[in-house]
Amino acid sequence: MKIKKIVMMIIFLIIIIILIIKVKDFINNTNLYSNVLNSNWSIDLPKEYEEVYSSGDKESFLGDGKRYHVFKYHTDDINSCIDWSFNKDLKLESSVNDILKNLNVPEENMIDFNNEYKYFYKKESDSSKLYIIFMSDSYNVYILEDIQ
């Protein structure tokens, strides 16, 4: 009888430990910015990145505002996950630089458009805008959200 109680207690503890590990993994994966990007914009970026910089204007109850992230990717998958545009776009560069200046982004975290880049741009019906700029030489990805 005593052995049965001990075995049941061990099984119960193992189940609790497994549940704690699963909940922790779920929370960590849910909070990934790539998941937020997928939820907001239906863009699926690889999850193998390191966040270099993040900035945004004041948080809004409705989630609107401007957000800026810089990620360093460690995989070639970033090259093929989006239908990138390759041509230099001065209008895009101007819009992006205006947003970054409004966010008071330090010079070292600004995008150097003198380097070769690829980009993706999306505008929603509510006038929200997404800019993703990829520097293929450094594997840095710059993401700007302007949510209305």
Short mmCIF file of C-alpha atoms in Angstrom, two decimals:
data_model
loop_
_atom_site.label_atom_id
_atom_site.label_comp_id
_atom_site.label_asym_id
_atom_site.label_seq_id
_atom_site.Cartn_x
_atom_site.Cartn_y
_atom_site.Cartn_z
CA MET A 1 0.00 0.00 0.00
CA LYS A 2 2.79 2.42 0.89
CA ILE A 3 4.71 1.57 -2.30
CA LYS A 4 1.59 2.24 -4.35
CA LYS A 5 1.28 5.73 -2.81
CA ILE A 6 4.93 6.48 -3.51
CA VAL A 7 4.62 5.32 -7.14
CA MET A 8 1.47 7.42 -7.61
CA MET A 9 3.20 10.46 -6.10
CA ILE A 10 6.20 10.03 -8.44
CA ILE A 11 3.90 9.69 -11.47
CA PHE A 12 1.98 12.78 -10.37
CA LEU A 13 5.20 14.80 -9.99
CA ILE A 14 6.44 13.69 -13.42
CA ILE A 15 3.15 14.78 -15.00
CA ILE A 16 3.34 18.18 -13.25
CA ILE A 17 6.94 18.69 -14.44
CA ILE A 18 6.01 17.79 -18.03
CA LEU A 19 3.05 20.21 -17.93
CA ILE A 20 5.23 23.03 -16.60
CA ILE A 21 7.78 22.47 -19.39
CA LYS A 22 5.04 22.41 -22.07
CA VAL A 23 3.41 25.61 -20.77
CA LYS A 24 6.82 27.36 -20.69
CA ASP A 25 7.52 26.30 -24.31
CA PHE A 26 4.05 27.47 -25.39
CA ILE A 27 4.50 30.89 -23.76
CA ASN A 28 8.00 31.34 -25.25
CA ASN A 29 6.80 30.43 -28.76
CA THR A 30 3.68 32.59 -28.54
CA ASN A 31 5.74 35.68 -27.67
CA LEU A 32 8.08 35.36 -30.65
CA TYR A 33 7.89 38.45 -32.84
CA SER A 34 7.73 36.23 -35.94
CA ASN A 35 4.44 34.85 -34.57
CA VAL A 36 3.11 38.37 -33.97
CA LEU A 37 4.10 39.31 -37.52
CA ASN A 38 2.30 36.25 -38.85
CA SER A 39 -0.80 37.09 -36.84
CA ASN A 40 -0.89 40.78 -37.86
CA TRP A 41 0.26 40.54 -41.48
CA SER A 42 0.13 36.85 -42.53
CA ILE A 43 3.90 36.93 -43.08
CA ASP A 44 5.79 33.81 -42.05
CA LEU A 45 9.44 34.57 -41.28
CA PRO A 46 11.96 31.98 -40.04
CA LYS A 47 12.30 31.81 -36.28
CA GLU A 48 16.11 31.52 -36.21
CA TYR A 49 16.97 35.13 -35.43
CA GLU A 50 18.41 37.33 -32.76
CA GLU A 51 16.84 40.68 -31.92
CA VAL A 52 19.39 43.48 -32.27
CA TYR A 53 17.18 46.52 -31.65
CA SER A 54 13.56 47.35 -30.94
CA SER A 55 11.68 50.64 -30.67
CA GLY A 56 8.16 51.96 -30.90
CA ASP A 57 6.01 54.90 -30.05
CA LYS A 58 3.68 54.81 -27.08
CA GLU A 59 1.59 51.70 -26.77
CA SER A 60 -2.05 52.03 -27.68
CA PHE A 61 -4.99 50.06 -26.32
CA LEU A 62 -5.94 49.19 -29.90
CA GLY A 63 -2.39 48.19 -30.88
CA ASP A 64 -1.94 51.00 -33.38
CA GLY A 65 1.28 52.97 -33.69
CA LYS A 66 4.73 52.60 -35.15
CA ARG A 67 7.14 49.79 -34.28
CA TYR A 68 10.66 49.11 -35.48
CA HIS A 69 12.72 45.95 -35.05
CA VAL A 70 16.15 44.90 -36.26
CA PHE A 71 16.90 41.19 -36.43
CA LYS A 72 20.06 39.28 -37.28
CA TYR A 73 19.22 36.05 -39.10
CA HIS A 74 21.33 32.91 -38.96
CA THR A 75 19.70 30.99 -41.78
CA ASP A 76 19.44 31.19 -45.56
CA ASP A 77 15.68 30.59 -45.31
CA ILE A 78 15.18 34.34 -45.03
CA ASN A 79 16.14 34.64 -48.72
CA SER A 80 13.16 32.62 -49.89
CA CYS A 81 10.42 33.19 -47.31
CA ILE A 82 9.11 36.39 -48.94
CA ASP A 83 8.67 37.54 -52.52
CA TRP A 84 11.35 40.24 -52.24
CA SER A 85 11.56 43.29 -54.50
CA PHE A 86 15.09 44.12 -55.64
CA ASN A 87 14.92 47.52 -57.29
CA LYS A 88 15.98 50.60 -55.33
CA ASP A 89 12.90 52.51 -54.17
CA LEU A 90 13.52 56.13 -53.16
CA LYS A 91 9.91 56.66 -52.01
CA LEU A 92 10.17 53.64 -49.70
CA GLU A 93 13.52 54.88 -48.37
CA SER A 94 12.06 58.31 -47.64
CA SER A 95 8.98 56.88 -45.87
CA VAL A 96 11.10 54.53 -43.77
CA ASN A 97 13.58 57.26 -42.80
CA ASP A 98 10.70 59.56 -41.77
CA ILE A 99 9.29 56.87 -39.47
CA LEU A 100 12.71 56.12 -37.97
CA LYS A 101 13.37 59.81 -37.30
CA ASN A 102 9.95 60.15 -35.60
CA LEU A 103 10.86 57.17 -33.39
CA ASN A 104 14.21 58.82 -32.52
CA VAL A 105 16.15 55.74 -33.63
CA PRO A 106 19.89 56.15 -32.96
CA GLU A 107 22.13 56.47 -36.02
CA GLU A 108 23.74 53.05 -35.44
CA ASN A 109 20.32 51.36 -35.76
CA MET A 110 19.20 53.26 -38.86
CA ILE A 111 19.05 51.49 -42.21
CA ASP A 112 21.94 52.25 -44.54
CA PHE A 113 20.22 52.47 -47.91
CA ASN A 114 23.60 52.98 -49.58
CA ASN A 115 24.05 49.21 -49.31
CA GLU A 116 22.26 46.80 -51.60
CA TYR A 117 18.93 45.67 -50.14
CA LYS A 118 15.78 43.70 -50.86
CA TYR A 119 12.44 44.78 -49.53
CA PHE A 120 8.83 43.81 -49.02
CA TYR A 121 6.02 46.34 -48.64
CA LYS A 122 2.41 45.71 -47.71
CA LYS A 123 -0.46 48.16 -47.19
CA GLU A 124 -3.75 47.10 -45.63
CA SER A 125 -7.20 48.53 -46.35
CA ASP A 126 -7.06 50.52 -43.07
CA SER A 127 -3.85 52.23 -44.35
CA SER A 128 -1.60 50.23 -42.01
CA LYS A 129 1.80 49.66 -43.59
CA LEU A 130 4.50 47.04 -43.23
CA TYR A 131 8.05 47.53 -44.48
CA ILE A 132 10.59 44.69 -44.35
CA ILE A 133 14.09 45.47 -45.56
CA PHE A 134 16.71 42.74 -45.89
CA MET A 135 20.43 43.39 -46.19
CA SER A 136 21.74 40.20 -47.76
CA ASP A 137 25.38 40.99 -46.99
CA SER A 138 24.80 41.14 -43.22
CA TYR A 139 21.59 39.06 -42.94
CA ASN A 140 20.01 41.93 -41.02
CA VAL A 141 16.25 42.31 -41.37
CA TYR A 142 14.62 45.65 -40.55
CA ILE A 143 10.88 45.56 -39.87
CA LEU A 144 8.70 48.65 -39.56
CA GLU A 145 5.02 48.47 -38.74
CA ASP A 146 2.86 51.56 -39.09
CA ILE A 147 -0.48 50.36 -37.75
CA GLN A 148 -3.45 52.72 -38.11
#
